[in-house]
């Protein structure tokens, strides 16, 4: 069980919420592809932070290597799929 001292600052969650709102605004106002690239870059930055920083900086779910692999895998998948952001459904 995680203790309160192991959680990131509440400011982390506020910044994360504002950043996700910015990504949503870009998706709605500019282009979904740009938002997908922003989200992919965010996941890559989160992976680097998880690999190099303490749990006080970024939340952790499982082991460090598992979190980093999952974040990088999601970032690469989203980066690969981003160009088809507005493709018509089949």
C-alpha positions as semicolon CSV with decimal commas, in nm:
position;residue;x (nm);y (nm);z (nm)
1;X;0,000;0,000;0,000
2;X;0,130;0,344;-0,091
3;X;0,181;0,598;0,181
4;X;0,090;0,962;0,131
5;X;0,459;1,052;0,131
6;X;0,503;0,838;-0,184
7;X;0,251;1,036;-0,388
8;X;0,344;1,327;-0,613
9;X;0,255;1,681;-0,520
10;X;-0,101;1,797;-0,589
11;X;0,056;2,044;-0,833
12;X;0,156;1,751;-1,053
13;X;-0,207;1,652;-1,091
14;X;-0,313;2,012;-1,160
15;X;-0,050;2,049;-1,433
16;X;-0,152;1,712;-1,577
17;X;-0,518;1,817;-1,586
18;X;-0,436;2,147;-1,758
19;X;-0,213;1,968;-2,011
20;X;-0,482;1,712;-2,093
21;X;-0,733;1,995;-2,134
22;X;-0,490;2,162;-2,377
23;X;-0,461;1,839;-2,576
24;X;-0,840;1,813;-2,588
25;X;-0,865;2,175;-2,706
26;X;-0,610;2,109;-2,981
27;X;-0,805;1,798;-3,088
28;X;-1,132;1,991;-3,107
29;X;-1,008;2,324;-3,246
30;X;-0,703;2,245;-3,458
31;X;-0,663;1,881;-3,562
32;X;-0,683;1,538;-3,397
33;X;-0,349;1,438;-3,548
34;X;-0,171;1,723;-3,372
35;X;-0,336;1,622;-3,045
36;X;-0,225;1,262;-3,094
37;X;0,133;1,377;-3,147
38;X;0,110;1,590;-2,831
39;X;-0,023;1,296;-2,630
40;X;0,246;1,067;-2,770
41;X;0,517;1,314;-2,672
42;X;0,361;1,345;-2,326
43;X;0,376;0,967;-2,279
44;X;0,741;0,963;-2,386
45;X;0,825;1,241;-2,139
46;X;0,639;1,052;-1,866
47;X;0,846;0,742;-1,946
48;X;1,171;0,938;-1,917
49;X;1,057;1,093;-1,589
50;X;0,952;0,754;-1,454
51;X;1,288;0,604;-1,552
52;X;1,498;0,878;-1,396
53;X;1,302;1,034;-1,108
54;X;1,168;0,928;-0,772
55;X;0,803;0,834;-0,712
56;X;0,751;1,183;-0,568
57;X;0,780;1,328;-0,919
58;X;0,552;1,100;-1,119
59;X;0,305;0,836;-0,996
60;X;0,404;0,473;-1,022
61;X;0,181;0,174;-1,082
62;X;0,407;-0,130;-1,100
63;X;0,780;-0,182;-1,121
64;X;0,982;0,097;-1,281
65;X;1,079;-0,107;-1,588
66;X;0,717;-0,215;-1,644
67;X;0,589;0,142;-1,625
68;X;0,858;0,267;-1,863
69;X;0,794;-0,012;-2,115
70;X;0,419;0,046;-2,108
71;X;0,451;0,423;-2,145
72;X;0,701;0,393;-2,432
73;X;0,492;0,124;-2,603
74;X;0,182;0,341;-2,586
75;X;0,378;0,644;-2,709
76;X;0,514;0,452;-3,008
77;X;0,174;0,302;-3,093
78;X;0,010;0,644;-3,078
79;X;0,290;0,796;-3,284
80;X;0,239;0,527;-3,547
81;X;-0,142;0,565;-3,552
82;X;-0,154;0,947;-3,536
83;X;-0,150;1,014;-3,913
84;X;-0,483;0,834;-3,949
85;X;-0,657;1,065;-3,700
86;X;-0,935;1,173;-3,937
87;X;-0,953;0,874;-4,168
88;X;-1,306;0,770;-4,262
89;X;-1,432;0,447;-4,108
90;X;-1,465;0,145;-4,332
